[in-house]
CSV table of C-alpha atoms in Angstrom, one decimal:
chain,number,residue,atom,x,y,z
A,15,UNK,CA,-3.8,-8.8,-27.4
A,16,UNK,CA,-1.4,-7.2,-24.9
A,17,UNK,CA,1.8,-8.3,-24.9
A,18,UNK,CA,4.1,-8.2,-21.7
A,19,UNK,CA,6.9,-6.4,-22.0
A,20,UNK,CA,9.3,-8.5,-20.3
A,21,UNK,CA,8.4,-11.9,-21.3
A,22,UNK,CA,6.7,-11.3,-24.5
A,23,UNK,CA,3.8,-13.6,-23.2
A,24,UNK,CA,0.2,-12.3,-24.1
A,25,UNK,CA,-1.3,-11.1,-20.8
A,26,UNK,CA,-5.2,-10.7,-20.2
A,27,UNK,CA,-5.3,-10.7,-16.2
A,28,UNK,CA,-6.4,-7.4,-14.7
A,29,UNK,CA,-4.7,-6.1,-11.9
A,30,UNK,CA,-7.0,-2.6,-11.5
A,31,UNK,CA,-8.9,-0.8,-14.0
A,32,UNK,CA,-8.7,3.0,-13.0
A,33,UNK,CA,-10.7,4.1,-15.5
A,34,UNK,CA,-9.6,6.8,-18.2
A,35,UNK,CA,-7.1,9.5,-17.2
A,36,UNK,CA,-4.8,12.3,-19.5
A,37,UNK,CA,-1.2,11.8,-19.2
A,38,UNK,CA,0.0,12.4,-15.2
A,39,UNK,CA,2.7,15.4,-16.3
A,40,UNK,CA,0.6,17.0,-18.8
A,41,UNK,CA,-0.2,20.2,-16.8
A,42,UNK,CA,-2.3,22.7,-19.4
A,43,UNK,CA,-1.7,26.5,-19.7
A,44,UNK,CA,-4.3,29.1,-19.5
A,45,UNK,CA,-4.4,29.4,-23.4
A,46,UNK,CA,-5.1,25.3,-23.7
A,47,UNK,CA,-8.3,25.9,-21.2
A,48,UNK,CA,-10.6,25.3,-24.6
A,49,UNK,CA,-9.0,22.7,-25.9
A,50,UNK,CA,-10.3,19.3,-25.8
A,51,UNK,CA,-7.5,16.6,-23.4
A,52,UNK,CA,-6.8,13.2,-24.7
A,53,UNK,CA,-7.8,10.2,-22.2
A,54,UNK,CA,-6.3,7.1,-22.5
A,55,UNK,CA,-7.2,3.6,-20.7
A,56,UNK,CA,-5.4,3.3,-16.9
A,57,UNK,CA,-5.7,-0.7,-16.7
A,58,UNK,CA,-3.2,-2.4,-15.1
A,59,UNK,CA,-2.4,-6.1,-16.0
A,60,UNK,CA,-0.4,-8.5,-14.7
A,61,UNK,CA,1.6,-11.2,-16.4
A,62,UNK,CA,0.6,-14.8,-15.5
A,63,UNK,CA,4.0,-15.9,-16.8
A,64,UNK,CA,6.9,-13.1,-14.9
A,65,UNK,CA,4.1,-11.6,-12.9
A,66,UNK,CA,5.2,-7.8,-13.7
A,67,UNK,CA,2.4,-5.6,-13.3
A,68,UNK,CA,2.4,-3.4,-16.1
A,69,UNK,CA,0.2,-1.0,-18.4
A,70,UNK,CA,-0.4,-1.0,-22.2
A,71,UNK,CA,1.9,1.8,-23.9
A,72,UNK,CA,-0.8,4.8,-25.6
A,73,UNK,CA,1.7,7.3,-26.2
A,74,UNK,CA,5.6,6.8,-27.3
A,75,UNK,CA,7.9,7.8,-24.2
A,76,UNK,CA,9.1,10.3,-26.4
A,77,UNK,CA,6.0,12.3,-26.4
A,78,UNK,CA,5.6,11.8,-22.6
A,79,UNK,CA,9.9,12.2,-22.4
A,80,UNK,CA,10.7,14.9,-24.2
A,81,UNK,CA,9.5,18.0,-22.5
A,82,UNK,CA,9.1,17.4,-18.7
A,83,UNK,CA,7.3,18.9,-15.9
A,84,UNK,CA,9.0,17.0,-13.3
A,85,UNK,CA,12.5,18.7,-11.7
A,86,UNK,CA,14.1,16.6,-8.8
A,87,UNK,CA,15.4,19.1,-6.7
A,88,UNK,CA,12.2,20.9,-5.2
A,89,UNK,CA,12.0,17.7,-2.4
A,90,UNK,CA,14.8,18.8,0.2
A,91,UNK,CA,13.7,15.2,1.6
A,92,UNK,CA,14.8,13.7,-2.3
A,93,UNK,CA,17.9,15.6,-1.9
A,94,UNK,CA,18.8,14.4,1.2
A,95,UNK,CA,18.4,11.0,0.4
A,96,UNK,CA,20.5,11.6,-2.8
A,97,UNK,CA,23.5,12.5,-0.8
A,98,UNK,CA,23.1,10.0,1.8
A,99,UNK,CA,23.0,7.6,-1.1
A,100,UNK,CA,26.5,9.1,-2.6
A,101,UNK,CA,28.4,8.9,0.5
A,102,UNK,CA,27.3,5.6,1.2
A,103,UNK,CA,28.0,3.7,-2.4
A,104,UNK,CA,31.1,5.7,-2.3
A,105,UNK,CA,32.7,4.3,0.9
A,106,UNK,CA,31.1,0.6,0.5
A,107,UNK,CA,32.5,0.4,-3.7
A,108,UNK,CA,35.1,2.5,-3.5
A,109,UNK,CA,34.4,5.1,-6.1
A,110,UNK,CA,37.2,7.5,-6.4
A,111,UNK,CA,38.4,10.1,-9.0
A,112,UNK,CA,39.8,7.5,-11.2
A,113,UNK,CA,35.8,5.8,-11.1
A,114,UNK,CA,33.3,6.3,-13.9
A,115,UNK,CA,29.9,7.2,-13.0
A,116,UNK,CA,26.6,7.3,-15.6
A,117,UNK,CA,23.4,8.0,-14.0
A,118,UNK,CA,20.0,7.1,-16.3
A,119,UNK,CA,17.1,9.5,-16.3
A,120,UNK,CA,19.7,11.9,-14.1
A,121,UNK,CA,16.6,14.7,-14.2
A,122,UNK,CA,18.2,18.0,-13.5
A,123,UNK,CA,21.9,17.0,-11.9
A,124,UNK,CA,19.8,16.5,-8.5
A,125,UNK,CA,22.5,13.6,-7.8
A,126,UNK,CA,25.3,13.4,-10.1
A,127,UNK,CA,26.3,17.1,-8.9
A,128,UNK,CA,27.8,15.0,-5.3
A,129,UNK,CA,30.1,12.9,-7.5
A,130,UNK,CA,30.9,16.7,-9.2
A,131,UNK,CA,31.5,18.2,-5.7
A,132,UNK,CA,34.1,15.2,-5.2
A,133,UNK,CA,36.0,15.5,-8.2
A,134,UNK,CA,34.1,11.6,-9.5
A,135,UNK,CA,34.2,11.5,-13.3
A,136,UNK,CA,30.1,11.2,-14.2
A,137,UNK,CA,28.0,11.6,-16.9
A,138,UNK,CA,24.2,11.9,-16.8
A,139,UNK,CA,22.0,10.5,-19.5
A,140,UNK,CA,18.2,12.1,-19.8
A,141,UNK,CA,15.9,12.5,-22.2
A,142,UNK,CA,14.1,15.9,-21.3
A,143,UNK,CA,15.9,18.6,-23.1
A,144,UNK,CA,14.4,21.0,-20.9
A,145,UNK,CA,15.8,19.0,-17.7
A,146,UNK,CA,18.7,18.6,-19.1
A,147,UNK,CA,19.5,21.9,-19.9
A,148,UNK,CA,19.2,22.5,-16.3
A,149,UNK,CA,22.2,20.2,-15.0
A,150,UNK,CA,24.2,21.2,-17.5
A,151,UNK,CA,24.0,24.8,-16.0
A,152,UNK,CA,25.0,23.3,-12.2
A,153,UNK,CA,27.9,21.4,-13.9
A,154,UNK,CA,26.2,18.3,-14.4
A,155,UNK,CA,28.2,16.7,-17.8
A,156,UNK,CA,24.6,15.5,-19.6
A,157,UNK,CA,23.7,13.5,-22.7
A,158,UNK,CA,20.2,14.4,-23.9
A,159,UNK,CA,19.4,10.7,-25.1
A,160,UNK,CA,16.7,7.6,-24.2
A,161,UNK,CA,18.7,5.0,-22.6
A,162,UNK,CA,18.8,1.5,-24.4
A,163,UNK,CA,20.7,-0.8,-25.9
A,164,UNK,CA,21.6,1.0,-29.4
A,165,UNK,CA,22.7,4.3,-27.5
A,166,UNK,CA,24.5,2.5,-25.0
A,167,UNK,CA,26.9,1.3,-28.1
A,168,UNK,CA,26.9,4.6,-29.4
A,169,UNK,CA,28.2,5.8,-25.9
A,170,UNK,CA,30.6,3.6,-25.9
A,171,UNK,CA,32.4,5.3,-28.9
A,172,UNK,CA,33.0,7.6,-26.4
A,173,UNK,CA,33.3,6.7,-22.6
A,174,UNK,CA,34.7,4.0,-21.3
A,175,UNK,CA,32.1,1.7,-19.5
A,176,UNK,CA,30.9,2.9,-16.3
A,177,UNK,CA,32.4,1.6,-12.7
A,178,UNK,CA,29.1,2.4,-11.1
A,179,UNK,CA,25.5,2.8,-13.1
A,180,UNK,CA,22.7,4.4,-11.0
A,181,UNK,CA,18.5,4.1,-11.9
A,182,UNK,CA,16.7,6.1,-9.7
A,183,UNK,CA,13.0,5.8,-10.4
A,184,UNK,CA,13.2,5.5,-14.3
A,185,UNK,CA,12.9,1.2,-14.2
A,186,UNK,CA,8.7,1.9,-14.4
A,187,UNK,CA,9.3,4.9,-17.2
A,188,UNK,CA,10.6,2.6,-19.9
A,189,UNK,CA,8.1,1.0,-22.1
A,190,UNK,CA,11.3,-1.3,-24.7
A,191,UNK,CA,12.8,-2.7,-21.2
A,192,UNK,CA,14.5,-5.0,-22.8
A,193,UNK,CA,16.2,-3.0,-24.8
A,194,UNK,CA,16.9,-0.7,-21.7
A,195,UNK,CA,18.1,-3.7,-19.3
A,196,UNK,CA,20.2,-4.8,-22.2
A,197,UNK,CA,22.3,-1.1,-22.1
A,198,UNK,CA,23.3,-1.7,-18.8
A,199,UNK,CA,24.7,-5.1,-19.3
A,200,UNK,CA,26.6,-3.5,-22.3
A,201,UNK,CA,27.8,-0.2,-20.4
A,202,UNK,CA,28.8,-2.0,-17.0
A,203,UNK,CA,32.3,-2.7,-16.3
A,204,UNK,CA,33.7,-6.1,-15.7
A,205,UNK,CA,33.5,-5.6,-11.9
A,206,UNK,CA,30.8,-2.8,-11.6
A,207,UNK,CA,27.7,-2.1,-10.3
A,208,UNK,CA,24.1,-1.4,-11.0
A,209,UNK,CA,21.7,0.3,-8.3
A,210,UNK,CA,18.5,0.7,-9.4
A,211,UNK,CA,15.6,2.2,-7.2
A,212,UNK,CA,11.7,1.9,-7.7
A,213,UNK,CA,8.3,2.3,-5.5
A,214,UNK,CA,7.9,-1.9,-4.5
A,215,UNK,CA,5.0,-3.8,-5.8
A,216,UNK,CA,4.4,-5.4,-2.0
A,217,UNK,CA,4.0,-1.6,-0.5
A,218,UNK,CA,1.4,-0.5,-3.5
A,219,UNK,CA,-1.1,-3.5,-2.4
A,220,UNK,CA,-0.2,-3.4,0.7
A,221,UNK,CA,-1.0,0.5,1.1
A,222,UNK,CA,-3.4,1.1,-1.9
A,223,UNK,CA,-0.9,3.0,-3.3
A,224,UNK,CA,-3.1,2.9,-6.9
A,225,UNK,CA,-2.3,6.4,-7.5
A,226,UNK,CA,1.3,6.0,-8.2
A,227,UNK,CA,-0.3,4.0,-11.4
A,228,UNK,CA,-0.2,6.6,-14.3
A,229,UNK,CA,0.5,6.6,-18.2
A,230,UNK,CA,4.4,7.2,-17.8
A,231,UNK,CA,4.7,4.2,-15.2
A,232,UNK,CA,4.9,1.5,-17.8
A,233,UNK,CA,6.0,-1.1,-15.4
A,234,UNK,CA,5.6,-2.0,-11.3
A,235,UNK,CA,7.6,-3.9,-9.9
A,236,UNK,CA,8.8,-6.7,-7.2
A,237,UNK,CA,11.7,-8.1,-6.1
A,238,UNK,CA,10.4,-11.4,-8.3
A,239,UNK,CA,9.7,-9.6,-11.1
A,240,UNK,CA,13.0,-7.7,-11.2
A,241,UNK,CA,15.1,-9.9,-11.0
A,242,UNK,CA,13.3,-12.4,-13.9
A,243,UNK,CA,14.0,-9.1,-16.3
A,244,UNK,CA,17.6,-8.7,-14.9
A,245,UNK,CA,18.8,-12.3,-15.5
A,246,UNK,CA,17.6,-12.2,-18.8
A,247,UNK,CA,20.2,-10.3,-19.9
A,248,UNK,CA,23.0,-11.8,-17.6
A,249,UNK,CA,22.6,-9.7,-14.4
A,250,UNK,CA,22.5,-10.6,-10.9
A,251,UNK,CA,20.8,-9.0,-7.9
A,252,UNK,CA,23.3,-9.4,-5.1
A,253,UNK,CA,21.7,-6.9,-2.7
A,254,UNK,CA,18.6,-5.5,-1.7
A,255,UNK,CA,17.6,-2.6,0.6
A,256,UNK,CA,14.5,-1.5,1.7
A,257,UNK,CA,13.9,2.3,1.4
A,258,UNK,CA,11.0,4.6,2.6
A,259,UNK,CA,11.3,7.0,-0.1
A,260,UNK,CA,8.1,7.6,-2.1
A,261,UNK,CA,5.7,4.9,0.1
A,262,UNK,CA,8.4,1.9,0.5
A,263,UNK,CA,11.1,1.7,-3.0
A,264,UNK,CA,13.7,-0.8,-3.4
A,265,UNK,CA,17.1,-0.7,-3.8
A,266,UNK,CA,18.7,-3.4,-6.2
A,267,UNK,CA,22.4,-4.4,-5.9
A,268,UNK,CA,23.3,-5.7,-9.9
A,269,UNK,CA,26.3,-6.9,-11.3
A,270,UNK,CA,27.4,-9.0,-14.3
A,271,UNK,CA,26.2,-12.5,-13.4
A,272,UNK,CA,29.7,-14.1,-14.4
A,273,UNK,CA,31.1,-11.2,-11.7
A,274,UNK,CA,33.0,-13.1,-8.9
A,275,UNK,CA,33.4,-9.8,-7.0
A,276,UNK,CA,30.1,-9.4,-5.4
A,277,UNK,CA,28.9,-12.1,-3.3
A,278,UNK,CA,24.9,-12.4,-3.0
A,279,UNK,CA,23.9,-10.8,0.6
A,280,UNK,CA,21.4,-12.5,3.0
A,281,UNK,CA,18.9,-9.3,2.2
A,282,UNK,CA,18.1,-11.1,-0.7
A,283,UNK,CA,16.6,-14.1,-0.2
A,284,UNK,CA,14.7,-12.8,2.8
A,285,UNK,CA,12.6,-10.1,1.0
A,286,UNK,CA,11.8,-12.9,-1.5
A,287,UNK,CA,10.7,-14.9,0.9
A,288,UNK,CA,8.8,-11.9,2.2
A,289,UNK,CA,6.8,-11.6,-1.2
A,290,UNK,CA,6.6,-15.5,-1.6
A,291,UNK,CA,4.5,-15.1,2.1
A,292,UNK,CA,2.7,-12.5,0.5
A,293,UNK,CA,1.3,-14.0,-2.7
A,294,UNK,CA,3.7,-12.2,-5.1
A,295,UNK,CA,5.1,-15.3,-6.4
A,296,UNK,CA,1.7,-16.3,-7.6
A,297,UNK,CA,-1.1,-14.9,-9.9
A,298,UNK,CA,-3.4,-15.1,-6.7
A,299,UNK,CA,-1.5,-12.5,-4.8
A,300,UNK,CA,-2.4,-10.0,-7.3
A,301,UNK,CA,-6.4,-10.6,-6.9
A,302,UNK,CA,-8.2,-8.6,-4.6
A,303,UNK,CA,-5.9,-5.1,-5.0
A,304,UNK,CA,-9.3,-3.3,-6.8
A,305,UNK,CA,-11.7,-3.6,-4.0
A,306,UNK,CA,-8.8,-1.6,-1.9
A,307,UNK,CA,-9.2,1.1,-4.2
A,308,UNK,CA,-12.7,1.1,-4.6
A,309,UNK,CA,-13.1,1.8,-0.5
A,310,UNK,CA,-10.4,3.9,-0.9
A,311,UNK,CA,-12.3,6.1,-3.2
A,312,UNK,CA,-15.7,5.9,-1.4
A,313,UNK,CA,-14.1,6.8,1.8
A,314,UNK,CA,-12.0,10.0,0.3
A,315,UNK,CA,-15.4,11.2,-1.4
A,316,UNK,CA,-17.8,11.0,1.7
A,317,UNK,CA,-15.4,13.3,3.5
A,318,UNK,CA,-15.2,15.4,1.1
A,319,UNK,CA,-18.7,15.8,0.4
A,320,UNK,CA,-19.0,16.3,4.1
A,321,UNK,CA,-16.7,18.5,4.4
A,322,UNK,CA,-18.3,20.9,1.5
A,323,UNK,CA,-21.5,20.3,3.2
A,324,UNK,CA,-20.6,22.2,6.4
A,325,UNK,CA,-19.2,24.9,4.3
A,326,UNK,CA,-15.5,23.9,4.9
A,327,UNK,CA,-13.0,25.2,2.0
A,328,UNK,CA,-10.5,22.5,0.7
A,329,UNK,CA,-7.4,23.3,-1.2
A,330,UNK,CA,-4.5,21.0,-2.2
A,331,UNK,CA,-0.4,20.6,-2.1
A,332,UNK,CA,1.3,19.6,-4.8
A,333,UNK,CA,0.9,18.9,-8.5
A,334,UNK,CA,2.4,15.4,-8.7
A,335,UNK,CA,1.2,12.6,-11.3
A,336,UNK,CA,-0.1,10.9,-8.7
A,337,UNK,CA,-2.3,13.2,-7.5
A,338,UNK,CA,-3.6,13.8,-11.1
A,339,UNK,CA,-4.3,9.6,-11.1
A,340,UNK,CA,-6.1,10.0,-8.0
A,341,UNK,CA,-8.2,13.1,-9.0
A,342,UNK,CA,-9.5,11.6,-12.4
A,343,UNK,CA,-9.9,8.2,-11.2
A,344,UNK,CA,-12.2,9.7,-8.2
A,345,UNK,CA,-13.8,12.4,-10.5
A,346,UNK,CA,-12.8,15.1,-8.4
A,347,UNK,CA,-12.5,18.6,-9.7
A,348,UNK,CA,-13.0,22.6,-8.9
A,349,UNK,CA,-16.4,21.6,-7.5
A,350,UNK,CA,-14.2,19.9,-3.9
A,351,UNK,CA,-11.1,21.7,-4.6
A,352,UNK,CA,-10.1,25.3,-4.4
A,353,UNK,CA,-6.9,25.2,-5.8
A,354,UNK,CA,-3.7,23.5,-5.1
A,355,UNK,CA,0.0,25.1,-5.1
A,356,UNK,CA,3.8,24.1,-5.9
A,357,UNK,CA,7.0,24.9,-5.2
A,358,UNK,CA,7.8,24.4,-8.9
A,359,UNK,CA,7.9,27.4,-11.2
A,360,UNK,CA,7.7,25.1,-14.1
A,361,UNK,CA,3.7,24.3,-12.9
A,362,UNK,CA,2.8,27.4,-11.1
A,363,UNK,CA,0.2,29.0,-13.0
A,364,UNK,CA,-0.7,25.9,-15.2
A,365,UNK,CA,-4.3,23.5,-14.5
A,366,UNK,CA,-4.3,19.8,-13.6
A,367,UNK,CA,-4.8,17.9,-15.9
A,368,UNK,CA,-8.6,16.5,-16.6
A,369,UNK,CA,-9.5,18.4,-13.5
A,370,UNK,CA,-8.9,21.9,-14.4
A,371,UNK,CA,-7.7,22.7,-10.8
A,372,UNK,CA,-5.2,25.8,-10.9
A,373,UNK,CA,-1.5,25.3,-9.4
A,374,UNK,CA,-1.1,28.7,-7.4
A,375,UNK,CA,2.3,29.7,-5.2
A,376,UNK,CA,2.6,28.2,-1.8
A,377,UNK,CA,2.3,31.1,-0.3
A,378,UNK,CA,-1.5,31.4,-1.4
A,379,UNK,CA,-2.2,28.7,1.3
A,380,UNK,CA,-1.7,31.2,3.7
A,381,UNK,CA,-3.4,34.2,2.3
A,382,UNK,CA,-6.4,32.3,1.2
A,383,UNK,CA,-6.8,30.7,4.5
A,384,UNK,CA,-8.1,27.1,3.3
A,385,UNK,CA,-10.3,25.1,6.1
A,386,UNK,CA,-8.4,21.9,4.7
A,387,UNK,CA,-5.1,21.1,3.0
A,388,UNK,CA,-5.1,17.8,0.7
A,389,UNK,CA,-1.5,16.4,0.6
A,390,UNK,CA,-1.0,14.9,-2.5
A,391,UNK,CA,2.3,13.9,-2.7
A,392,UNK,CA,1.5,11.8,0.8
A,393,UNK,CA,4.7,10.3,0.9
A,394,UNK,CA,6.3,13.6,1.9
A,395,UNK,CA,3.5,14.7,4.3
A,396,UNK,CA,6.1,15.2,7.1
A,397,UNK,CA,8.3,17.5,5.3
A,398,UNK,CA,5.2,19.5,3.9
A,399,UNK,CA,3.2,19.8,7.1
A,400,UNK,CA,6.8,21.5,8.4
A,401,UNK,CA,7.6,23.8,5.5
A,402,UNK,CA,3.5,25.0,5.4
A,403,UNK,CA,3.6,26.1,8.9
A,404,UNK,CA,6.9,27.0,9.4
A,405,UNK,CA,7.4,28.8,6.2
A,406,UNK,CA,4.0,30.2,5.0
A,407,UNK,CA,1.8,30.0,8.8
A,408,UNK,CA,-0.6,27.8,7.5
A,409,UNK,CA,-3.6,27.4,10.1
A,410,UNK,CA,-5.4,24.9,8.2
A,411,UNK,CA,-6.2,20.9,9.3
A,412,UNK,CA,-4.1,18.4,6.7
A,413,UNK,CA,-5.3,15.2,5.4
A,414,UNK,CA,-4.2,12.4,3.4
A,415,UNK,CA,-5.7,9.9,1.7
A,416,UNK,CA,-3.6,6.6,1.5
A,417,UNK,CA,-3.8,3.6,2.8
A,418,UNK,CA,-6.5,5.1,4.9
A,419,UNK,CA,-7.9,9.0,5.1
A,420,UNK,CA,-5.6,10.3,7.9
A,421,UNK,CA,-6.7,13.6,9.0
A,422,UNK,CA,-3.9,15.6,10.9
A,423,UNK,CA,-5.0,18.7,13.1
């Protein structure tokens, strides 16, 4: 029996089952070609009790964790964001030189290297050594540590506790949240502030998002489900925006709940009352979300069939988990796809994983003039349509898949 990982209440209602899928980040080098890949169930459940939508834990996060293919800073439209973001929480909090600022899951110093440039004390904490290893070289001060209650004492021998705390996109990675939520309320100043930042429950239904469903998402969240976890452990949501960044995220406002500091904003209560419209405060909002997929899937595969039919030759951008969800899920391999490419070094020459398809240089786009171009990152379609034409001359026709299969001449 499954247990929810929030509430501890045994959960047996399926959200979507995706079938079997390798782990979304485990890319595989020309010498693994022959080896067999590990699948693991991709079933969603959701919990009658909080309602958090989450999967079952196969591997430990420290196996998914430790080594990581994913580097923040080859999205200039993530790096933008990321310094809108600083200025902003900088002028609205106050955060100075004589501030404290710990980032979790702070990737390769994509962020924390703003506060650097402004003289802001930080310290990231992440548990890739490989990433982390990275910031360090930019300046980034970096622990090399999973985040959760026990380390957040152990930090404490240290640092003092942290003015501001930033989560950007790690709240789904952690399997003991718990344990995680109860860090922050440990490591959080009297009168500080949490911002956490996730993909929204309400924009995955509402946009058949399924494919941002993989093995290292534990958890998916809403607003409802949130803040449940959060005032668990004594926090408070006091703000919420609404962000575009990968397909429609969240931005949570959290301080200490005994905090007289930060009044609750109006933003609050109207996005819950935005999900209560929606269903998301009741098991029956969650029914219904596999059939998207489904037509989702049979749509994406007769145009691709078609497509090979009439001779047409399809290759891919991007090697993200998603698109490795997506791929499996649909059984799509070399057989519809050429090849895809990155901007990453650190999956260039490397295979999808489960569909063998190779991850060539950008630039090949142009020299092996595709008919087609698959986005698979589709929530940064604009700023990869630009940098494919502008940048390499592609001729080719685009296409995404999500909500609906959006060709774009």
């Amino acid at each position: 029996m499954v247990k929810c990982r929030a509430c501890e209440t045994p959960i047996t209602k399926s959200f979507v089952d995706l079938g079997v899928s390798p782990l979304g980040n485990s890319y595989l080098r020309p010498d693994q070609m022959a080896d067999m890949e590990p699948f693991y169930p991709l079933h969603a459940l959701v919990c009658d009790e909080c309602l958090l939508v989450q999967l079952d834990e196969f591997e430990s996060p420290e196996h998914i964790f430790t080594e990581y293919a994913y580097f923040s800073s080859y999205s200039s439209t993530w790096l933008d964001h990321s310094r809108q973001y600083v200025d902003d929480v900088v002028k609205r909090f106050g955060i100075g030189t004589s501030s404290f600022v710990v980032e979790i899951a702070s990737n390769d110093g994509y962020l924390l290297k703003n506060f650097v440039r402004l003289g802001i004390p930080c310290l990231g904490i992440e548990p890739a050594q490989n990433v982390a290893e990275v910031a360090r070289k930019i300046a980034v001060p970096t622990h090399c540590a999973f985040f959760n209650r026990a380390e957040a004492g152990r930090l404490l021998s240290q640092y003092r506790r942290a003015d501001l705390m930033v989560a950007n996109n790690v709240f789904a990675h952690v399997s003991q949240l718990n344990s995680f939520v109860a860090g922050f309320k440990l490591f959080l100043a009297a009168d500080g502030v949490i911002t956490f930042e996730f993909p929204h429950l309400l924009q995955l239904i509402e946009n058949g998002q399924f494919d941002t469903i993989y093995h290292e998402h534990f958890s998916y969240f809403s607003l409802h489900s949130a803040k449940s976890v959060l005032a668990r452990h004594g926090l408070r949501i006091f703000d919420v925006e609404t962000l575009p960044t990968h397909g429609g995220s969240l931005r949570l406002f959290v301080c200490h709940d005994e905090s007289k500091k930060h009044e609750s904003q109006p933003r609050v209560a109207a996005l819950g009352d935005l999900e209560k419209k929606a269903g998301l405060e009741g098991i029956d909002g969650y029914t219904g979300f596999a059939e998207t997929v489904h037509r989702i899937k049979r749509d994406l595969l007769g145009f691709l069939i078609k497509a090979r039919e009439g001779g047409k030759r399809i290759a891919a951008y991007g090697a993200p988990a998603k698109g490795n969800t997506l791929l499996n899920f649909c059984g799509i391999g070399t057989d519809f796809v050429d090849f895809t490419v990155d901007k990453s070094p650190h999956k260039q020459g490397k295979f999808l994983p489960g569909s063998r398809i190779p991850i060539l240089r950008p630039e090949e786009l142009a020299a092996r003039k595709p008919d087609y171009v698959w986005i698979l990152p589709w929530n940064l379609e604009a700023e990869i349509i630009k940098q494919c034409r502008e940048d390499y001359g592609v001729k080719a026709t685009f296409f995404v898949s999500h909500p609906r299969l959006k060709v774009i001449p």
